[in-house]
Coordinates of C-alpha atoms in Angstrom, one line a residue:
X1 CA 19.5 4.2 -21.7
X2 CA 16.9 7.2 -19.8
X3 CA 15.4 9.0 -22.2
X4 CA 15.5 12.5 -22.1
X5 CA 12.4 15.2 -22.7
X6 CA 12.3 18.8 -21.9
X7 CA 8.9 19.7 -19.6
X8 CA 8.0 23.2 -21.9
X9 CA 8.5 21.6 -24.6
X10 CA 5.8 18.4 -23.8
X11 CA 2.4 19.2 -26.1
X12 CA -0.7 17.8 -24.2
X13 CA -0.6 14.2 -25.4
X14 CA 3.4 13.2 -25.2
X15 CA 2.8 14.7 -21.5
X16 CA -0.5 12.4 -20.8
X17 CA 1.2 9.2 -22.0
X18 CA 4.3 9.9 -20.0
X19 CA 2.0 9.3 -17.0
X20 CA 0.0 6.4 -17.8
X21 CA 2.1 3.6 -16.5
X22 CA 0.8 -0.2 -16.4
X23 CA -1.6 -0.2 -18.5
X24 CA -3.0 -3.1 -19.8
X25 CA -4.8 -2.9 -23.3
X26 CA -5.4 -5.7 -25.3
X27 CA -7.1 -6.5 -21.9
X28 CA -4.1 -9.3 -20.9
X29 CA -3.6 -9.7 -18.2
X30 CA -7.1 -9.0 -17.1
X31 CA -7.6 -12.1 -18.7
X32 CA -5.1 -13.9 -17.8
X33 CA -6.4 -12.6 -14.2
X34 CA -9.9 -13.6 -14.4
X35 CA -9.4 -18.0 -15.1
X36 CA -7.0 -17.5 -12.3
X37 CA -9.5 -16.5 -9.9
X38 CA -12.3 -18.7 -10.9
X39 CA -9.9 -21.6 -11.0
X40 CA -9.5 -21.5 -7.0
X41 CA -13.4 -20.4 -6.7
X42 CA -14.0 -23.8 -8.2
X43 CA -11.3 -26.3 -7.0
X44 CA -9.7 -25.0 -3.8
X45 CA -6.8 -26.4 -2.6
X46 CA -6.1 -28.3 -5.7
X47 CA -6.1 -25.2 -7.8
X48 CA -3.5 -23.4 -5.4
X49 CA -1.1 -26.1 -5.9
X50 CA -1.7 -26.5 -9.0
X51 CA -0.6 -23.2 -10.0
X52 CA 2.0 -23.9 -6.6
X53 CA 4.1 -26.0 -9.6
X54 CA 3.0 -24.1 -12.4
X55 CA 4.6 -20.6 -11.0
X56 CA 6.5 -21.5 -8.1
X57 CA 8.3 -24.9 -9.7
X58 CA 7.3 -26.4 -6.1
X59 CA 4.8 -29.1 -4.8
X60 CA 3.1 -28.5 -1.7
X61 CA 2.1 -30.9 -0.1
X62 CA 0.8 -29.4 2.3
X63 CA -1.4 -24.8 2.1
X64 CA 0.9 -24.0 5.5
X65 CA 3.6 -23.6 7.4
X66 CA 2.6 -24.4 11.5
X67 CA 4.2 -22.3 14.9
X68 CA 7.2 -24.9 14.9
X69 CA 7.9 -24.6 11.8
X70 CA 8.1 -21.0 10.9
X71 CA 10.2 -20.8 14.6
X72 CA 12.8 -23.0 12.8
X73 CA 13.3 -20.9 10.5
X74 CA 13.2 -17.9 12.4
X75 CA 16.5 -19.8 14.2
X76 CA 18.3 -19.9 11.5
X77 CA 18.6 -15.9 11.0
X78 CA 22.0 -14.1 12.4
X79 CA 21.5 -12.5 15.3
X80 CA 23.2 -9.8 13.4
X81 CA 19.3 -9.9 10.8
X82 CA 17.7 -10.5 14.0
X83 CA 19.0 -7.3 15.3
X84 CA 17.8 -5.0 12.5
X85 CA 15.0 -6.7 12.4
X86 CA 13.9 -6.3 16.0
X87 CA 14.9 -2.1 15.1
X88 CA 12.0 -2.3 12.6
X89 CA 9.4 -3.2 14.1
X90 CA 10.1 -0.8 17.4
X91 CA 10.1 2.3 14.8
X92 CA 6.8 0.8 12.8
X93 CA 5.3 0.3 15.8
X94 CA 6.7 3.2 17.6
X95 CA 4.9 5.7 14.6
X96 CA 2.1 3.5 14.1
X97 CA 0.8 3.2 16.9
X98 CA 0.0 7.1 17.3
X99 CA -2.4 6.8 15.0
X100 CA -4.6 5.3 17.0
X101 CA -7.1 7.8 18.6
X102 CA -10.8 7.9 20.5
X103 CA -12.0 11.1 19.3
X104 CA -14.2 13.2 21.8
X105 CA -17.9 13.3 22.4
X106 CA -19.2 16.3 20.1
X107 CA -22.5 17.7 21.3
X108 CA -24.3 19.2 18.3
X109 CA -27.7 20.7 20.1
X110 CA -28.1 20.1 23.2
X111 CA -29.1 17.1 24.5
X112 CA -28.0 15.7 20.5
X113 CA -25.0 14.0 21.3
X114 CA -22.9 12.0 18.6
X115 CA -19.2 10.7 18.6
X116 CA -17.5 8.0 16.5
X117 CA -15.6 4.2 17.7
X118 CA -13.5 3.0 15.8
X119 CA -13.5 -1.2 15.5
X120 CA -10.7 -3.7 14.1
X121 CA -11.7 -5.4 11.3
X122 CA -12.1 -9.4 12.0
X123 CA -10.4 -10.9 9.8
X124 CA -7.7 -9.8 7.3
X125 CA -5.7 -11.5 4.6
X126 CA -1.2 -10.3 4.1
X127 CA -0.6 -11.0 0.3
X128 CA 3.9 -10.6 1.3
X129 CA 5.4 -10.7 -2.3
X130 CA 7.8 -13.2 -2.7
X131 CA 8.5 -13.2 -6.6
X132 CA 11.6 -12.6 -7.4
X133 CA 13.1 -10.9 -4.1
X134 CA 11.7 -11.4 -0.8
X135 CA 10.3 -8.3 1.0
X136 CA 10.2 -9.4 4.4
X137 CA 9.3 -5.5 5.7
X138 CA 6.3 -5.7 3.9
X139 CA 4.7 -7.8 7.0
X140 CA 6.4 -5.3 8.9
X141 CA 4.5 -2.5 7.0
X142 CA 1.2 -4.6 7.1
X143 CA 1.0 -6.7 10.2
X144 CA 2.5 -4.2 12.8
X145 CA -1.1 -1.8 12.5
X146 CA -3.3 -4.5 12.0
X147 CA -2.2 -5.7 15.5
X148 CA -2.2 -2.6 16.7
X149 CA -6.1 -2.4 15.5
X150 CA -6.8 -5.6 16.6
X151 CA -7.6 -7.2 14.3
X152 CA -8.8 -11.1 15.3
X153 CA -7.6 -12.6 12.8
X154 CA -4.7 -11.9 10.6
X155 CA -4.3 -14.8 7.6
X156 CA -0.9 -14.5 5.7
X157 CA -0.2 -15.8 1.9
X158 CA 3.2 -15.3 0.2
X159 CA 4.8 -17.9 -2.8
X160 CA 7.0 -20.5 -1.1
X161 CA 10.1 -20.9 -1.8
X162 CA 11.9 -23.8 -4.4
X163 CA 12.2 -25.7 -1.3
X164 CA 8.6 -25.2 -0.2
X165 CA 9.3 -23.1 2.7
X166 CA 9.9 -19.3 3.2
X167 CA 12.6 -16.9 4.5
X168 CA 13.8 -17.1 7.5
X169 CA 13.4 -12.9 7.7
X170 CA 9.9 -13.5 7.0
X171 CA 9.5 -16.4 9.0
X172 CA 11.0 -14.1 12.2
X173 CA 8.8 -10.6 11.1
X174 CA 5.9 -13.8 12.2
X175 CA 7.3 -14.4 14.7
X176 CA 7.5 -10.7 16.8
X177 CA 4.0 -10.1 14.9
X178 CA 3.4 -13.2 17.5
X179 CA 1.5 -15.3 13.7
X180 CA 1.9 -18.5 14.1
X181 CA 0.8 -20.1 10.5
X182 CA 1.9 -18.4 7.0
X183 CA 0.1 -19.8 4.0
X184 CA 2.4 -20.8 1.0
X185 CA 0.1 -19.2 -1.1
X186 CA 1.7 -16.6 -4.3
X187 CA -0.1 -14.6 -6.7
X188 CA -3.8 -14.3 -8.5
X189 CA -4.3 -17.3 -7.0
X190 CA -3.7 -15.8 -3.1
X191 CA -5.6 -12.9 -3.9
X192 CA -8.2 -15.4 -4.9
X193 CA -7.3 -17.7 -2.3
X194 CA -8.1 -15.1 0.4
X195 CA -11.3 -13.6 -1.4
X196 CA -13.5 -16.6 -1.6
X197 CA -12.1 -19.6 1.0
X198 CA -10.9 -22.6 -0.4
X199 CA -10.5 -25.7 1.9
X200 CA -7.4 -24.3 3.5
X201 CA -7.4 -20.8 4.1
X202 CA -9.7 -18.6 5.5
X203 CA -12.1 -16.1 3.6
X204 CA -11.1 -12.7 5.0
X205 CA -12.9 -9.1 5.0
X206 CA -10.4 -7.5 3.3
X207 CA -6.5 -7.7 1.8
X208 CA -3.3 -6.0 1.6
X209 CA -0.7 -5.8 0.0
X210 CA 1.1 -5.1 -2.4
X211 CA 1.9 -7.2 -5.7
X212 CA 3.3 -7.1 -9.2
X213 CA 0.4 -6.6 -12.2
X214 CA -1.3 -9.7 -12.0
X215 CA -1.4 -9.6 -8.3
X216 CA -3.2 -5.1 -8.8
X217 CA -5.4 -6.5 -11.2
X218 CA -6.5 -10.0 -8.6
X219 CA -7.3 -7.3 -6.1
X220 CA -9.3 -5.3 -8.7
X221 CA -11.5 -7.6 -10.0
X222 CA -12.6 -9.9 -6.8
X223 CA -13.2 -6.1 -5.2
X224 CA -16.2 -6.0 -7.8
X225 CA -17.4 -9.7 -7.1
X226 CA -17.0 -10.6 -4.2
X227 CA -18.1 -8.0 -1.0
X228 CA -14.4 -8.6 0.2
X229 CA -12.5 -5.1 -0.1
X230 CA -8.1 -4.0 -0.1
X231 CA -6.4 -1.4 0.5
X232 CA -5.4 0.4 -2.1
X233 CA -4.1 -1.0 -5.6
X234 CA -0.6 -1.5 -4.9
X235 CA 1.9 -2.3 -7.8
X236 CA 5.2 -1.9 -9.8
X237 CA 6.9 0.3 -8.0
X238 CA 8.1 3.0 -8.7
X239 CA 10.1 6.5 -7.3
X240 CA 9.9 10.5 -8.6
X241 CA 13.1 12.7 -7.6
X242 CA 13.2 16.1 -7.4
X243 CA 17.3 17.2 -7.7
X244 CA 18.6 20.7 -8.8
X245 CA 22.4 22.0 -8.3
X246 CA 22.5 21.3 -4.8
X247 CA 22.3 17.8 -5.5
X248 CA 24.5 15.0 -5.3
X249 CA 24.6 12.4 -8.5
X250 CA 25.4 9.9 -7.2
X251 CA 23.2 9.8 -4.6
X252 CA 20.0 10.9 -7.2
X253 CA 21.3 7.9 -8.8
X254 CA 21.3 5.8 -6.1
X255 CA 18.1 6.1 -5.3
X256 CA 16.8 5.4 -8.9
X257 CA 18.6 2.1 -8.3
X258 CA 16.9 1.1 -5.6
X259 CA 12.9 1.2 -7.5
X260 CA 14.6 0.4 -10.3
X261 CA 15.7 -3.1 -9.2
X262 CA 12.7 -3.8 -7.8
X263 CA 11.7 -5.5 -11.2
X264 CA 11.2 -5.2 -15.0
X265 CA 8.1 -3.2 -14.2
X266 CA 9.1 -0.2 -11.9
X267 CA 9.6 2.9 -12.4
X268 CA 12.4 5.4 -12.2
X269 CA 11.8 9.1 -12.5
X270 CA 14.5 12.2 -12.3
X271 CA 13.0 15.0 -12.9
X272 CA 16.4 18.5 -12.7
X273 CA 16.4 22.0 -12.7
X274 CA 19.6 21.4 -13.7
X275 CA 21.3 19.2 -16.9
X276 CA 24.4 19.3 -16.3
X277 CA 22.9 17.0 -12.7
X278 CA 21.1 15.6 -15.1
X279 CA 24.0 14.3 -17.0
X280 CA 25.7 13.3 -14.6
X281 CA 22.8 11.4 -12.4
X282 CA 23.1 9.0 -16.4
X283 CA 26.6 8.6 -15.7
X284 CA 26.1 7.6 -12.4
X285 CA 23.5 4.7 -13.5
X286 CA 26.1 3.5 -15.6
X287 CA 28.4 3.8 -13.4
X288 CA 26.7 2.0 -10.1
X289 CA 25.0 -0.1 -12.1
X290 CA 27.7 -2.6 -12.6
X291 CA 28.2 -4.1 -9.2
X292 CA 24.0 -4.5 -8.4
X293 CA 23.5 -8.5 -8.4
X294 CA 19.2 -7.7 -9.8
X295 CA 21.5 -5.7 -12.8
X296 CA 19.4 -7.4 -15.4
X297 CA 16.6 -6.3 -13.6
X298 CA 17.3 -2.8 -13.0
X299 CA 18.7 -2.1 -16.3
X300 CA 14.5 -2.8 -17.8
X301 CA 13.4 -1.4 -15.5
X302 CA 15.5 2.0 -16.4
X303 CA 14.4 1.9 -20.3
X304 CA 11.4 2.2 -18.8
X305 CA 12.2 5.8 -17.2
X306 CA 13.2 9.0 -18.0
X307 CA 14.6 11.5 -17.6
X308 CA 12.0 15.4 -17.3
X309 CA 14.6 18.5 -18.0
X310 CA 12.3 21.4 -15.7
X311 CA 12.9 25.2 -15.9
X312 CA 11.9 25.0 -11.5
X313 CA 11.8 23.6 -9.1
X314 CA 8.2 25.1 -9.5
X315 CA 8.0 23.7 -12.9
X316 CA 9.0 20.5 -11.6
X317 CA 5.9 19.6 -8.6
X318 CA 3.8 20.3 -11.7
X319 CA 5.0 16.8 -13.2
X320 CA 5.8 15.7 -10.2
X321 CA 1.7 16.0 -9.1
X322 CA 0.9 15.2 -11.8
X323 CA 2.8 12.0 -12.2
X324 CA 1.4 10.9 -8.2
X325 CA 4.6 8.3 -7.8
X326 CA 4.5 6.1 -5.2
X327 CA 7.9 7.8 -3.6
X328 CA 8.7 11.7 -3.7
X329 CA 12.5 12.6 -3.0
X330 CA 12.7 15.5 -2.6
X331 CA 17.5 16.3 -3.0
X332 CA 17.1 20.0 -2.7
X333 CA 18.4 22.4 0.3
X334 CA 15.1 23.8 -1.5
X335 CA 12.8 21.3 0.4
X336 CA 11.1 23.1 3.0
X337 CA 9.5 25.6 0.8
X338 CA 8.2 22.7 -1.1
X339 CA 6.5 20.8 1.4
X340 CA 3.6 22.6 0.5
X341 CA 3.5 22.1 -2.9
X342 CA 2.8 18.2 -2.9
X343 CA -0.8 17.7 -3.7
X344 CA -0.2 13.9 -5.1
X345 CA 2.6 11.8 -3.9
X346 CA 2.2 7.9 -1.5
X347 CA 5.4 8.6 1.1
X348 CA 8.1 12.5 1.0
X349 CA 11.8 12.6 1.0
X350 CA 12.7 15.6 2.3
X351 CA 17.1 16.1 1.9
X352 CA 19.7 15.1 0.5
X353 CA 19.6 12.7 3.6
X354 CA 17.4 10.3 3.7
X355 CA 17.2 7.7 0.7
X356 CA 13.8 6.6 -0.1
X357 CA 15.2 2.8 1.5
X358 CA 15.2 4.4 4.4
X359 CA 10.7 4.8 4.5
X360 CA 11.1 1.3 2.9
X361 CA 12.9 -0.5 5.9
X362 CA 13.0 1.5 9.4
X363 CA 12.7 5.1 10.3
X364 CA 9.2 4.3 10.7
X365 CA 6.4 5.2 8.2
X366 CA 4.5 2.2 6.2
X367 CA 5.9 1.4 3.2
X368 CA 2.4 0.3 1.1
X369 CA 1.9 2.7 -0.9
X370 CA -0.4 4.0 -4.7
X371 CA 1.0 2.8 -7.3
X372 CA 0.3 4.2 -11.6
X373 CA -1.2 7.4 -10.0
X374 CA -3.6 6.4 -7.4
X375 CA -2.3 8.4 -5.1
X376 CA -4.6 11.1 -6.5
X377 CA -7.0 9.3 -4.2
X378 CA -5.6 6.6 -2.1
X379 CA -3.4 6.6 1.0
X380 CA -0.6 4.5 1.7
X381 CA -2.0 1.9 4.5
X382 CA -2.3 2.8 8.2
X383 CA -4.0 1.8 11.2
X384 CA -7.2 3.3 9.6
X385 CA -7.1 0.6 7.4
X386 CA -7.2 -2.6 9.6
X387 CA -10.2 -0.2 10.9
X388 CA -14.0 0.7 10.4
X389 CA -15.2 4.3 12.3
X390 CA -18.6 3.4 13.6
X391 CA -21.0 6.6 14.4
X392 CA -22.9 6.4 18.0
X393 CA -25.8 9.7 18.6
X394 CA -27.5 9.5 21.8
X395 CA -30.6 12.3 22.0
X396 CA -32.0 12.8 26.4
X397 CA -35.5 14.9 26.3
X398 CA -34.1 17.8 25.3
X399 CA -32.3 16.9 22.8
X400 CA -36.0 15.2 21.0
X401 CA -37.2 18.7 22.0
X402 CA -34.8 20.2 19.8
X403 CA -34.9 18.1 17.0
X404 CA -37.9 16.9 16.8
X405 CA -39.2 19.5 14.3
X406 CA -35.8 20.1 12.1
X407 CA -36.6 16.2 11.4
X408 CA -40.8 16.3 10.8
X409 CA -40.1 19.6 8.4
X410 CA -37.4 17.4 6.7
X411 CA -38.6 13.7 6.0
X412 CA -42.2 15.6 5.3
X413 CA -41.0 17.4 2.6
X414 CA -39.5 14.9 1.6
X415 CA -42.2 12.9 1.1
X416 CA -41.1 10.2 3.8
X417 CA -43.9 9.7 6.7
X418 CA -43.1 7.2 8.9
X419 CA -39.8 9.1 8.8
X420 CA -41.5 11.7 10.6
X421 CA -43.4 9.9 13.0
X422 CA -41.1 8.3 14.4
X423 CA -40.1 11.9 15.6
X424 CA -43.5 12.9 15.9
X425 CA -44.9 9.9 18.6
X426 CA -41.8 10.4 20.6
X427 CA -42.4 14.4 21.0
X428 CA -46.0 13.5 21.2
X429 CA -45.2 11.1 24.7
X430 CA -43.2 13.8 25.9
X431 CA -46.3 16.2 26.8

């Protein structure tokens, strides 16, 4: 099932093929998504209801649930389940609350003061996947930093279930977040609705949330054709595990399968310095697969995954940084020296007792992370994702005397006379 490659024997082309994932060579996904976006822009709610019938197999009378309906669904889950969601909420809130910091005023020269102030993005859209798996944890991961940031309007979209409602766990998270409406829209059509607005769904300033390749493509398209920005490209989930002879094969297999069960386009990579451990992991994967409820999905994802045999942890880190995984797990006793070697990764899990699923749910860090190699240039979602940082400056008489001639000279050498005059006229008044 898992193909095995020796790192030092890979040609440049073979290596690149392993690093590439979730490509759309024939533009089939882009063409489909572009059509969906155009339909939503043109026909609004009518298109959304038609897509709900086509993709979600449900006829919707209205496109949202209100506070009363959310409360009824939320109260349908058990007390233990409520408590688990509350603990996750508290940990995620505690971690993210520290990210909202006031910066100090800097006096760059006497009388010249500069600083930045934080302002929330006013209207944000949160996409909560709900296809083969319902993800209330994603609502917490997006809703909590949005609330901490102070966003005035938070629009939540998630696909409807067969009964035209949402999962009770998602409803309870809405209750924890004090969000009183959720829109029953999924896929690329949800992204289009939030980007352009419909009769029911308000247009937002920025769209957040992971999804399949169609959702990811929709986010990239609307960012290019509207004034809406996105958090990052966050598509099918992926994990890369680095393991040596100290690793427990059962732990490694469980971590690989935890990603594989997300969906058939997920990817789970093992980079191992010990062939005996690698072989043991393969056997464990086969064994653990047998009892997974989502076995069929996980098996297909594992067919799209592979093992890399490396000569050393240093070599393993070279491959990992080239791959730039969404999740990186260092299942080795020697994880401390590797921390400084991590250049490209969405989130990192250290040692044998730190499963990636802890970060997915309740450790406190955010699980909305860049995939498909975008960890080379993107960070995961944080409170910073939901705010703008605006610069301020204030110059007094002393400051104008200090900086005035510098600005005049620079404006003149660039041939911008009005820029120079804006300073000169003030300096003249001070004489």
